[in-house]
Structure formats: C-alpha cells, structure tokens
Amino acid sequence: HMEGDLPAGGDRVGGAFGQPPSLEAWYPQRLRVELLHRNGLDADPLGADFDYAAAFATIDLEALKADIKQFLTTSVDWWPSDYGNYGPQMIRMAWHAAGTYRIADGRGGAGTAMQRFAPISSWWDNGNTDKSRRLLQPLKHKYGNALSWADLMVLTGTCALELMGLPTYGFAGGRLDAWEPDDGTWWGPEVWNPHDVKSYDDMVNRDERWRGKNGEQGYDLQSPLAASHQALIYVNPEGPYQSGDPMGSARDIRVTFTRMAMNDEETVALVAGGHAFGKSHGMVAAAKIGAPPEIAPIEQMGLGWHNPQGTGAGKDTMTNGIEGSWTPNPVRWDNTYLENLFRYEWEQTKSPAGSIQWTPTDPDAPKTPDAHVPGQMNPLMMMTSDVAFKVDPEYRKVCEKFLEDFDAFTLAFSKAWYKLTHRDMGPKHRYLGPEATIEDGLLWQDPLPEPEGAPIDEFDVDALKEAVLKTGVSVSDLVFTAYSSASTYRDSDKRGGANGGRLALAPQKDWAVNRRTVPVIEALRGVKADFERDASGGKRISLADLIVLGGCAAVEQAARDAGVPTTVPFTPGRVDTTQELTDVEMFEWLRPIADGFRNFVADDYRQLAPGVAPEQVFLDRANLMTLTAPEWTVLTGGLRVLGANADGSDTGLLTDRVGVLSTDWFVNLTDTDLLWTRTDDTEMTFRARSQSTGEERFTATRADLVFGSNAQLRSAVDAYAGSDGQRRFVADFVRAWDKVMMLDRFDVKGARRYG
Ligand code: HEM
C-alpha cells in the first residue's frame, strides 16, 4: 500500500503525548500526588552539581549594576522606552514578580522567577512584562548562569529605582530559578476577564473567590488567596469589577496587601512610591489585543499580546487599558503623586481603550510630557485604585503623613520595596552578595541570633541522648515534639522549621496542635540546665537543638526495639531566638488547620475548609516540605507507629507495639482481611474489623486511609509492607526524618538547592 496508508487505518493522528483530556479532566477531584515531583533536578539543565552561590560570587555587583543602569537608558527599536527610560516598566515587572507572594501559604513571590511561566506569564495584568524580560535577555546572556532570572528581575527593578533617585535599602541575590511551571498552587476561581464584565451584581454573584461582597455577613477572601482578582496584580485598577468605586477599591487593596504581608503604611508607600514612576498604557481596545504568551502563535517566540495598531509599541502601546502618567516627571523620584492626588479634584473619564480613569477637574493642573511625542503635554491620570487612598480614612492618614514628610515616605518606600522583593527568601543565610550583610534587623526576616557559648562535640551528643531518654519522657512524646518543632517549615517562603526554637515561644507554644509538647519542653529545659551546669569550657546546647536531639534519640531507641539498630544523624548549631524577634501575627499564619503527619484536624475544620478534603491539605503540606511521595509515605507510617498523634490517641497507629519502628502500619493498612467503614457521616474517621474473626482492630482517619486508597501512595506503601520491607523502612524513615529536621538549616548547607 501507499505511504501513509496503514493496514488498519490509523494514519490520521488525533493526539500526542500529554494532550488533553488529562486525568484532571476525567477526575477533577483526584489527589495529584505526582505534583510532589515537579521542579526537581530532572527539569534543571544545570544539574545537581551547579552551585549558584559560588557562581553568583564571581559577579562584580557594582559592575553588574552599572550595566543594568546603562541598559535602562539605552532604547532599542523593537520596544522603544517611554521617556527614554526602561526604569518604570522594569519596576512594574519586578513588583509583579514579587507581588504574587501570599502569607497564608508562603507561595508566590519573586524567588523563582515564576513570571516566566504560565499561568503567571499570561495573566492579563502581566501584559507586556514579557517585553520587559525579553529586553533583559542580552544582560542575562552576558552573565549566564551566574545570574538567575529571578535575581536579575529584582535587581533590575531596584537599579531602576536607584537610577531615578530613590535611595534603596540594598539587594541580596540568591534566588534560584524554577525550570517548569508550577501547576499546583491554588490561584482560586476567577470570573474577571477584560471582555466579560457585565454588571457589578452579575460579577458579585459569579465570583467564588469572595464571600460577602454582595453585602451578606463576613466579607472575606478565601484563604490562601491574596489577590482580589487572579489575573490582576492584584486588585482591579478600575475598582471592583470595573465599578469605578474608590471605596470598594480601598477594601480590595487592604485585603490584598494585608495578605501580601503589608500593613497600611507599607501599602501606601508601595503604591504611591511605585506610581511616582512611569505610565499606564491604553491606546487600543482590549478586544483587538492578541493572545497571551502561553497560547500566542508559535512565530511570536514566546511573546504575547500582539498589538495590531501602528508599530504596536511606543506611542501605540496597549497594556492595561488605562492611559496616562500620574506625575509631571515620571522618571524622577519625588512627592508629586501624593501632592497632585490631594491638591486636585479628580473626575471619572475614559481612556482611548475605554477604561475608567480619573482626570483633574482643574484645567490649570500640571500636565505631563508625552512618553514619545516631543513637545506634546498630556493631562495627569489617576486610577480608581489610586483615588482609593484619598477616600479611605486610614489610608488618607498615611498619605497625609507622607505628604508632610517626604523623607519618611522615601524611607518607608525603600524599606517596603526591600521587604516586597526579599520576603520569600527565608533566613538571611540565603542572602548572597556584598549588600547582603546589611545589619537590618527586620522582623519579617524571622531573625536568628548568633550561637552562644562553645559548641558541643559528639561525646556531648551521646551524653545528651542518654540524658534525654533517662528523663522518662516517652519515645512518642520526644518524637512528637521534635517533629512538631520542624513541621512548620514551608519551602515556599523558607519560613518556619526547628531552628530558632520557636516551638517554645508564642504563638506556637499556644497552638492546640502543639499542646502535647509543653511538658516535654519543660523536661528538656531541665536536661539543658543540667548539661550547661556540668559541661566544661562554657558549652551550650540550644533548646532548639535539644528538641531535635531528643527526637533523634527516640527514633534510635525505636529502631533498636525493632531489631534494626541505626544511628540517626544529628547536626547541631541551631539557636534559640527570642519572643521579641518573633512576629507573632506573621507566625500565626503558619498554624495548621490540619496536619496529617500528626493526625491532626482542627475542631472547626469542616467550617473552615468545607470544600477541601484533609488529604488535600496533607498533600499541600508534603509539598511545602519538599517531600517526594515515598518520603511522604515512609514518614507518615513511621510517625504513626512511633505514636506521634497530636491528641496522643491511637487512631491510625495500626500497631500493637507503639514506639517500635516496625512496619506494622504498612502491613495493616494493606491487610485485605480488614474491612474499613465510616464511624459516622462526617467521613473523617473510620474503623477496621477483621472479616475472619469479626474483631474490631483499628480506627483511622483520612490521613491514614489515603495511603491505602490512592494508587500511587499505595504503591509506596507496598514497598515497605512486604517481607523484605523492615530494613528499607528504617533506613528510609531515618533519611526522611533527617531531611525534615534539616529543612531550614541554610546556615550549614548554604543555599540548599533541592529537597
Ligand atoms: C503601572 C495598577 C501597585 C509600580 C501600573 C498600571 C496599572 C497599575 C494598571 C499600568 C500598566 C500599563 O498599562 O502599562 C496598580 C494597582 C496597584 C499597583 C491597581 C495596587 C493597588 C503598584 C506597586 C508598584 C507599582 C506596589 C511598585 C512598587 C508601577 C509602575 C508602573 C505601574 C512603576 C508603570 C509601568 C510603566 O511605566 O510601564 N500599575 N499598581 N504599582 N505600576 Fe502599578
């Protein structure tokens, strides 16, 4: 037969690997365990041996900054700069990179240059940030892998501010790029799209991000969201659902920026500071603009939002839809944004693209030069979200303070910018470069003091292990306490973890989930006091270290009792921080509503998270701890047999020898003789009966049964449930345990690359 003519048909190809429909299309509720293996080494062309800190150290930061400033004032033809200065658009790019950060789960932020990837790359409000990044490409290539995209983007924004006159608060490198899109972060439902706004009421009724926008009780944005609209950064500049309502806008701004971990003063400083620069672009109707980068035609080579008008750039630029500049000199740091906002009355008008904006009513108000047409002067512009600061009484107070005191405004803006762009970097140990050592002592950095006294040696470690076990505190309690102390770590913003000993400080010491640790910590304080009294040479052991050491000693005991004696690695050097250095409000966000590792579900879980199964929260936690599916499995099974439930119960332990590091949990979870049934219709707890004997055997939660019901997790359970599983289990558990204890130890590992 002819070429292309296969024997049984089949010559017409209908799809290829990875094309939809995907598993999610068929089973939207399925647990996406495979997401745990995203953004690992397999996706990284630089490989495991690449040391970013070492590479970055080869850069002369001063020379790099000079290069960036040179670039900012050198316009190129394919995307000419406004006012001959790329500064403003680069500030916006860096701000949009950082502004995705949200305190509830620590995700988002500038730290991995996620703006390069969908969905963020293609959000409407990231319009033309693709051009900003493409303009930076020559600099990226000049410095190569020694300069990550994430660092380059933040540094360029910071250099732009400096170039235009803002004294900045410094810059630290150390951001490691991601190499593939993040398909797991929950960005929430979205009804907004620029062509889709019918009426305010219609939008309110369709918008599932919010509760209570239509006036019902409890006006609130669903957690962990921060952005009031998904595809906007991160409030609608035209007011909620393009209503042009400044008060409504102020409400959205406050929720959005608070969830970005910014208070009112920081919020005003950031927006009033940012909008001292540059302009908005709205020369063409949104409907004429082409597809965003992720789905743009292939020959556009990754650039999106094709603009058919004129050159599609320069004076024809269309980004958001609003047109104009806020200040008479958009490339200089000054206080004219606030001055003009308050000095003039502003009335609603429309941009050429048809967007709602505001113009001074006074014809004698200052004008601003056109960004491209020499000699042409344009009226000043404010957005509904700018007028918001004038009408909201609390924001207004901050504005009045900044109006009176430009230096205070300047300092507030540069500090807030530093926080915005470094917020998700974690401990200062991760900061790189000559400006990283600035003695800033900022509370949002979760400061850790320097270690005190002489360090302990391996003989001390052995003696301390013995002393801890002699206190009579059980293996279960020691394991539970160590695990609890490490368990707050989240790789999203590198906060939490055992270092600092914050388990013994507010708010963590008061969390219900940690109640069981209180007497254990008391006992450990006794061990610490005894050791430091008797030790030679002024040796000190921090409580943070001792909590972890106690857990390690307990795991060793449990392994011995299982007949597999094992040494559990312990790396001293943790320090105890203080209550004064702990931002209670910001740590409160780390409180879990459920923690499957400790078989904990908050009493009001069903009210708090009506649509989210606890095992989804469990997966979220495993992801924040950078665990793989096998690590997640082995850690859970190990913690169960060690008896590490928050309430001290035996729910889900699935063993008759609690405290022994046996494979009982894996064996019993896969025992086909056991029939599991719900204990009630909340579907939160279950009981197992032996079908052969009729005996009631165990109770368990969803955080247990998910390892038997989910096919991928069950396969990992099989690896330990078999006859050859015991040794592998102890070894793997100890490795996973050590990984968790070390998650936040950037002090010893430098910029840790992978979990
Ligand atoms: C531009 C909205 C906060 C810095 C813009 C534009 C919009 C906007 C719609 C025009 C984009 C275009 O068409 O080119 C908002 C809203 C904010 C906010 C609603 C929060 C309520 C900030 C913050 C910063 C910032 C916190 C920086 C610290 C800038 C800069 C530009 C800009 C520099 C000018 C970009 C250029 O000249 O190309 N903003 N923004 N904005 N924004 Fe914001």
GROMACS .gro file of N, CA, C and O in nm, residues 370-460:
model
  364
  370ASP      N    1   0.435   6.380   2.696
  370ASP     CA    2   0.406   6.253   2.630
  370ASP      C    3   0.533   6.166   2.633
  370ASP      O    4   0.645   6.217   2.623
  371ALA      N    5   0.512   6.036   2.645
  371ALA     CA    6   0.627   5.946   2.657
  371ALA      C    7   0.707   5.936   2.527
  371ALA      O    8   0.823   5.894   2.528
  372HIS      N    9   0.642   5.971   2.415
  372HIS     CA   10   0.709   5.953   2.284
  372HIS      C   11   0.703   6.074   2.193
  372HIS      O   12   0.793   6.094   2.113
  373VAL      N   13   0.596   6.151   2.201
  373VAL     CA   14   0.581   6.263   2.107
  373VAL      C   15   0.642   6.388   2.167
  373VAL      O   16   0.591   6.441   2.267
  374PRO      N   17   0.754   6.434   2.111
  374PRO     CA   18   0.822   6.551   2.169
  374PRO      C   19   0.729   6.672   2.169
  374PRO      O   20   0.656   6.695   2.071
  375GLY      N   21   0.731   6.745   2.280
  375GLY     CA   22   0.654   6.869   2.288
  375GLY      C   23   0.508   6.852   2.325
  375GLY      O   24   0.442   6.947   2.362
  376GLN      N   25   0.456   6.728   2.315
  376GLN     CA   26   0.314   6.710   2.350
  376GLN      C   27   0.297   6.692   2.500
  376GLN      O   28   0.368   6.616   2.563
  377MET      N   29   0.200   6.768   2.557
  377MET     CA   30   0.173   6.755   2.701
  377MET      C   31   0.036   6.692   2.720
  377MET      O   32  -0.059   6.723   2.649
  378ASN      N   33   0.027   6.601   2.819
  378ASN     CA   34  -0.099   6.530   2.844
  378ASN      C   35  -0.148   6.557   2.986
  378ASN      O   36  -0.067   6.589   3.074
  379PRO      N   37  -0.279   6.542   3.009
  379PRO     CA   38  -0.330   6.558   3.145
  379PRO      C   39  -0.276   6.447   3.235
  379PRO      O   40  -0.243   6.338   3.188
  380LEU      N   41  -0.268   6.478   3.364
  380LEU     CA   42  -0.232   6.374   3.460
  380LEU      C   43  -0.344   6.271   3.469
  380LEU      O   44  -0.459   6.299   3.433
  381MET      N   45  -0.311   6.153   3.520
  381MET     CA   46  -0.408   6.044   3.532
  381MET      C   47  -0.400   5.984   3.672
  381MET      O   48  -0.292   5.980   3.732
  382MET      N   49  -0.513   5.943   3.725
  382MET     CA   50  -0.517   5.857   3.844
  382MET      C   51  -0.608   5.740   3.812
  382MET      O   52  -0.701   5.753   3.731
  383MET      N   53  -0.581   5.628   3.877
  383MET     CA   54  -0.670   5.512   3.864
  383MET      C   55  -0.767   5.514   3.982
  383MET      O   56  -0.740   5.577   4.085
  384THR      N   57  -0.875   5.440   3.969
  384THR     CA   58  -0.970   5.428   4.080
  384THR      C   59  -0.896   5.377   4.204
  384THR      O   60  -0.921   5.422   4.316
  385SER      N   61  -0.800   5.287   4.180
  385SER     CA   62  -0.723   5.230   4.292
  385SER      C   63  -0.625   5.331   4.352
  385SER      O   64  -0.574   5.310   4.462
  386ASP      N   65  -0.597   5.440   4.281
  386ASP     CA   66  -0.516   5.549   4.340
  386ASP      C   67  -0.606   5.642   4.422
  386ASP      O   68  -0.571   5.681   4.534
  387VAL      N   69  -0.722   5.677   4.364
  387VAL     CA   70  -0.816   5.763   4.435
  387VAL      C   71  -0.859   5.698   4.567
  387VAL      O   72  -0.893   5.765   4.664
  388ALA      N   73  -0.852   5.565   4.570
  388ALA     CA   74  -0.886   5.489   4.692
  388ALA      C   75  -0.810   5.541   4.814
  388ALA      O   76  -0.865   5.548   4.924
  389PHE      N   77  -0.684   5.580   4.794
  389PHE     CA   78  -0.602   5.623   4.908
  389PHE      C   79  -0.648   5.757   4.964
  389PHE      O   80  -0.621   5.791   5.078
  390LYS      N   81  -0.718   5.832   4.880
  390LYS     CA   82  -0.767   5.962   4.923
  390LYS      C   83  -0.899   5.948   4.999
  390LYS      O   84  -0.925   6.024   5.093
  391VAL      N   85  -0.980   5.851   4.961
  391VAL     CA   86  -1.114   5.840   5.022
  391VAL      C   87  -1.116   5.750   5.145
  391VAL      O   88  -1.200   5.768   5.233
  392ASP      N   89  -1.026   5.655   5.154
  392ASP     CA   90  -1.027   5.566   5.271
  392ASP      C   91  -0.962   5.639   5.388
  392ASP      O   92  -0.848   5.684   5.378
  393PRO      N   93  -1.033   5.651   5.503
  393PRO     CA   94  -0.981   5.734   5.613
  393PRO      C   95  -0.845   5.689   5.665
  393PRO      O   96  -0.759   5.773   5.695
  394GLU      N   97  -0.822   5.559   5.675
  394GLU     CA   98  -0.694   5.510   5.730
  394GLU      C   99  -0.580   5.533   5.631
  394GLU      O  100  -0.472   5.579   5.668
  395TYR      N  101  -0.603   5.500   5.505
  395TYR     CA  102  -0.501   5.526   5.404
  395TYR      C  103  -0.471   5.676   5.395
  395TYR      O  104  -0.357   5.719   5.378
  396ARG      N  105  -0.577   5.754   5.409
  396ARG     CA  106  -0.562   5.900   5.398
  396ARG      C  107  -0.466   5.953   5.504
  396ARG      O  108  -0.382   6.039   5.476
  397LYS      N  109  -0.479   5.897   5.625
  397LYS     CA  110  -0.388   5.941   5.734
  397LYS      C  111  -0.242   5.915   5.695
  397LYS      O  112  -0.155   5.999   5.718
  398VAL      N  113  -0.217   5.799   5.639
  398VAL     CA  114  -0.080   5.766   5.599
  398VAL      C  115  -0.033   5.861   5.489
  398VAL      O  116   0.079   5.913   5.492
  399CYS      N  117  -0.121   5.888   5.393
  399CYS     CA  118  -0.087   5.980   5.284
  399CYS      C  119  -0.051   6.117   5.341
  399CYS      O  120   0.047   6.180   5.296
  400GLU      N  121  -0.129   6.163   5.437
  400GLU     CA  122  -0.105   6.296   5.494
  400GLU      C  123   0.031   6.301   5.563
  400GLU      O  124   0.105   6.399   5.552
  401LYS      N  125   0.065   6.192   5.631
  401LYS     CA  126   0.197   6.185   5.693
  401LYS      C  127   0.308   6.192   5.588
  401LYS      O  128   0.405   6.267   5.602
  402PHE      N  129   0.292   6.117   5.481
  402PHE     CA  130   0.394   6.115   5.376
  402PHE      C  131   0.399   6.248   5.300
  402PHE      O  132   0.504   6.288   5.249
  403LEU      N  133   0.284   6.315   5.291
  403LEU     CA  134   0.281   6.445   5.223
  403LEU      C  135   0.363   6.548   5.299
  403LEU      O  136   0.431   6.633   5.242
  404GLU      N  137   0.353   6.537   5.431
  404GLU     CA  138   0.424   6.631   5.516
  404GLU      C  139   0.572   6.601   5.524
  404GLU      O  140   0.654   6.690   5.546
  405ASP      N  141   0.606   6.474   5.516
  405ASP     CA  142   0.743   6.432   5.545
  405ASP      C  143   0.793   6.341   5.433
  405ASP      O  144   0.781   6.218   5.439
  406PHE      N  145   0.852   6.404   5.330
  406PHE     CA  146   0.897   6.328   5.213
  406PHE      C  147   1.007   6.228   5.251
  406PHE      O  148   1.015   6.118   5.196
  407ASP      N  149   1.092   6.264   5.347
  407ASP     CA  150   1.198   6.171   5.388
  407ASP      C  151   1.141   6.045   5.450
  407ASP      O  152   1.190   5.934   5.427
  408ALA      N  153   1.036   6.064   5.531
  408ALA     CA  154   0.972   5.946   5.593
  408ALA      C  155   0.912   5.858   5.484
  408ALA      O  156   0.920   5.734   5.491
  409PHE      N  157   0.851   5.920   5.385
  409PHE     CA  158   0.793   5.846   5.272
  409PHE      C  159   0.903   5.770   5.198
  409PHE      O  160   0.892   5.651   5.167
  410THR      N  161   1.012   5.840   5.172
  410THR     CA  162   1.124   5.779   5.100
  410THR      C  163   1.176   5.655   5.173
  410THR      O  164   1.194   5.548   5.114
  411LEU      N  165   1.196   5.669   5.303
  411LEU     CA  166   1.246   5.555   5.381
  411LEU      C  167   1.144   5.442   5.385
  411LEU      O  168   1.179   5.324   5.369
  412ALA      N  169   1.018   5.481   5.403
  412ALA     CA  170   0.913   5.378   5.408
  412ALA      C  171   0.905   5.301   5.276
  412ALA      O  172   0.890   5.179   5.274
  413PHE      N  173   0.917   5.373   5.165
  413PHE     CA  174   0.909   5.306   5.035
  413PHE      C  175   1.030   5.215   5.014
  413PHE      O  176   1.016   5.100   4.972
  414SER      N  177   1.149   5.264   5.046
  414SER     CA  178   1.265   5.179   5.017
  414SER      C  179   1.265   5.055   5.108
  414SER      O  180   1.303   4.947   5.065
  415LYS      N  181   1.219   5.071   5.232
  415LYS     CA  182   1.211   4.952   5.319
  415LYS      C  183   1.103   4.855   5.272
  415LYS      O  184   1.121   4.733   5.275
  416ALA      N  185   0.990   4.911   5.229
  416ALA     CA  186   0.881   4.824   5.183
  416ALA      C  187   0.920   4.753   5.053
  416ALA      O  188   0.884   4.636   5.032
  417TRP      N  189   0.994   4.821   4.968
  417TRP     CA  190   1.040   4.758   4.843
  417TRP      C  191   1.137   4.643   4.875
  417TRP      O  192   1.130   4.534   4.817
  418TYR      N  193   1.225   4.667   4.969
  418TYR     CA  194   1.321   4.564   5.011
  418TYR      C  195   1.245   4.442   5.066
  418TYR      O  196   1.275   4.327   5.032
  419LYS      N  197   1.146   4.468   5.147
  419LYS     CA  198   1.065   4.360   5.203
  419LYS      C  199   0.988   4.286   5.093
  419LYS      O  200   0.989   4.163   5.087
  420LEU      N  201   0.926   4.364   5.007
  420LEU     CA  202   0.849   4.305   4.897
  420LEU      C  203   0.934   4.208   4.816
  420LEU      O  204   0.890   4.099   4.782
  421THR      N  205   1.056   4.247   4.788
  421THR     CA  206   1.138   4.170   4.696
  421THR      C  207   1.227   4.065   4.764
  421THR      O  208   1.290   3.985   4.696
  422HIS      N  209   1.233   4.069   4.898
  422HIS     CA  210   1.314   3.969   4.969
  422HIS      C  211   1.230   3.882   5.062
  422HIS      O  212   1.282   3.793   5.130
  423ARG      N  213   1.100   3.908   5.064
  423ARG     CA  214   1.009   3.849   5.160
  423ARG      C  215   1.011   3.697   5.160
  423ARG      O  216   0.993   3.633   5.263
  424ASP      N  217   1.028   3.638   5.043
  424ASP     CA  218   1.014   3.493   5.031
  424ASP      C  219   1.149   3.423   5.027
  424ASP      O  220   1.157   3.308   4.988
  425MET      N  221   1.256   3.493   5.066
  425MET     CA  222   1.389   3.431   5.057
  425MET      C  223   1.427   3.351   5.181
  425MET      O  224   1.525   3.278   5.180
  426GLY      N  225   1.352   3.368   5.289
  426GLY     CA  226   1.383   3.292   5.409
  426GLY      C  227   1.495   3.355   5.489
  426GLY      O  228   1.521   3.476   5.479
  427PRO      N  229   1.565   3.273   5.569
  427PRO     CA  230   1.667   3.325   5.661
  427PRO      C  231   1.778   3.400   5.587
  427PRO      O  232   1.807   3.370   5.471
  428LYS      N  233   1.841   3.492   5.656
  428LYS     CA  234   1.944   3.573   5.592
  428LYS      C  235   2.065   3.490   5.546
  428LYS      O  236   2.144   3.536   5.466
  429HIS      N  237   2.075   3.367   5.596
  429HIS     CA  238   2.181   3.278   5.547
  429HIS      C  239   2.172   3.257   5.396
  429HIS      O  240   2.271   3.220   5.332
  430ARG      N  241   2.053   3.276   5.342
  430ARG     CA  242   2.038   3.255   5.197
  430ARG      C  243   2.077   3.377   5.116
  430ARG      O  244   2.083   3.371   4.994
  431TYR      N  245   2.097   3.490   5.180
  431TYR     CA  246   2.126   3.614   5.106
  431TYR      C  247   2.269   3.610   5.053
  431TYR      O  248   2.363   3.577   5.125
  432LEU      N  249   2.286   3.648   4.927
  432LEU     CA  250   2.418   3.650   4.865
  432LEU      C  251   2.457   3.791   4.822
  432LEU      O  252   2.371   3.873   4.791
  433GLY      N  253   2.588   3.814   4.817
  433GLY     CA  254   2.639   3.938   4.760
  433GLY      C  255   2.680   4.039   4.865
  433GLY      O  256   2.643   4.027   4.982
  434PRO      N  257   2.756   4.140   4.821
  434PRO     CA  258   2.814   4.237   4.914
  434PRO      C  259   2.711   4.320   4.991
  434PRO      O  260   2.740   4.370   5.098
  435GLU      N  261   2.592   4.335   4.935
  435GLU     CA  262   2.491   4.415   5.005
  435GLU      C  263   2.406   4.330   5.098
  435GLU      O  264   2.315   4.380   5.166
  436ALA      N  265   2.437   4.198   5.103
  436ALA     CA  266   2.352   4.107   5.180
  436ALA      C  267   2.376   4.116   5.329
  436ALA      O  268   2.295   4.071   5.409
  437THR      N  269   2.489   4.172   5.366
  437THR     CA  270   2.526   4.171   5.506
  437THR      C  271   2.470   4.290   5.583
  437THR      O  272   2.496   4.305   5.701
  438ILE      N  273   2.394   4.374   5.515
  438ILE     CA  274   2.337   4.493   5.581
  438ILE      C  275   2.273   4.453   5.714
  438ILE      O  276   2.194   4.360   5.720
  439GLU      N  277   2.311   4.524   5.820
  439GLU     CA  278   2.257   4.493   5.952
  439GLU      C  279   2.119   4.555   5.963
  439GLU      O  280   2.103   4.665   6.011
  440ASP      N  281   2.019   4.486   5.911
  440ASP     CA  282   1.889   4.550   5.902
  440ASP      C  283   1.794   4.513   6.015
  440ASP      O  284   1.709   4.591   6.052
  441GLY      N  285   1.814   4.392   6.072
  441GLY     CA  286   1.731   4.351   6.185
  441GLY      C  287   1.582   4.369   6.165
  441GLY      O  288   1.513   4.426   6.248
  442LEU      N  289   1.532   4.324   6.051
  442LEU     CA  290   1.391   4.343   6.021
  442LEU      C  291   1.312   4.222   6.068
  442LEU      O  292   1.350   4.108   6.042
  443LEU      N  293   1.200   4.249   6.133
  443LEU     CA  294   1.126   4.142   6.199
  443LEU      C  295   1.072   4.039   6.100
  443LEU      O  296   1.062   3.921   6.131
  444TRP      N  297   1.038   4.086   5.978
  444TRP     CA  298   0.983   3.991   5.882
  444TRP      C  299   1.086   3.889   5.836
  444TRP      O  300   1.052   3.789   5.774
  445GLN      N  301   1.214   3.914   5.867
  445GLN     CA  302   1.317   3.814   5.833
  445GLN      C  303   1.323   3.701   5.935
  445GLN      O  304   1.406   3.612   5.923
  446ASP      N  305   1.235   3.702   6.033
  446ASP     CA  306   1.235   3.599   6.138
  446ASP      C  307   1.377   3.580   6.192
  446ASP      O  308   1.436   3.470   6.182
  447PRO      N  309   1.432   3.684   6.253
  447PRO     CA  310   1.576   3.683   6.286
  447PRO      C  311   1.617   3.570   6.381
  447PRO      O  312   1.541   3.530   6.469
  448LEU      N  313   1.739   3.522   6.359
  448LEU     CA  314   1.800   3.421   6.445
  448LEU      C  315   1.928   3.482   6.502
  448LEU      O  316   2.012   3.530   6.427
  449PRO      N  317   1.943   3.482   6.635
  449PRO     CA  318   2.065   3.537   6.693
  449PRO      C  319   2.187   3.449   6.662
  449PRO      O  320   2.172   3.336   6.614
  450GLU      N  321   2.304   3.502   6.689
  450GLU     CA  322   2.427   3.422   6.671
  450GLU      C  323   2.430   3.314   6.779
  450GLU      O  324   2.379   3.333   6.889
  451PRO      N  325   2.494   3.197   6.749
  451PRO     CA  326   2.505   3.092   6.850
  451PRO      C  327   2.583   3.143   6.973
  451PRO      O  328   2.673   3.225   6.959
  452GLU      N  329   2.545   3.090   7.089
  452GLU     CA  330   2.612   3.131   7.213
  452GLU      C  331   2.702   3.019   7.266
  452GLU      O  332   2.671   2.901   7.248
  453GLY      N  333   2.809   3.058   7.331
  453GLY     CA  334   2.894   2.961   7.402
  453GLY      C  335   2.970   2.869   7.308
  453GLY      O  336   2.965   2.883   7.186
  454ALA      N  337   3.043   2.775   7.369
  454ALA     CA  338   3.121   2.680   7.290
  454ALA      C  339   3.028   2.572   7.236
  454ALA      O  340   2.934   2.531   7.303
  455PRO      N  341   3.052   2.526   7.111
  455PRO     CA  342   2.966   2.421   7.054
  455PRO      C  343   2.990   2.285   7.118
  455PRO      O  344   3.096   2.262   7.177
  456ILE      N  345   2.893   2.199   7.106
  456ILE     CA  346   2.906   2.065   7.165
  456ILE      C  347   2.980   1.973   7.068
  456ILE      O  348   2.987   2.000   6.948
  457ASP      N  349   3.036   1.863   7.122
  457ASP     CA  350   3.102   1.765   7.035
  457ASP      C  351   3.024   1.634   7.037
  457ASP      O  352   2.919   1.624   7.100
  458GLU      N  353   3.079   1.532   6.970
  458GLU     CA  354   3.000   1.409   6.955
  458GLU      C  355   2.982   1.334   7.087
  458GLU      O  356   2.883   1.263   7.105
  459PHE      N  357   3.079   1.354   7.180
  459PHE     CA  358   3.060   1.289   7.311
  459PHE      C  359   2.944   1.354   7.386
  459PHE      O  360   2.865   1.287   7.452
  460ASP      N  361   2.935   1.486   7.374
  460ASP     CA  362   2.822   1.555   7.436
  460ASP      C  363   2.690   1.507   7.376
  460ASP      O  364   2.592   1.490   7.447
   0.00000   0.00000   0.00000
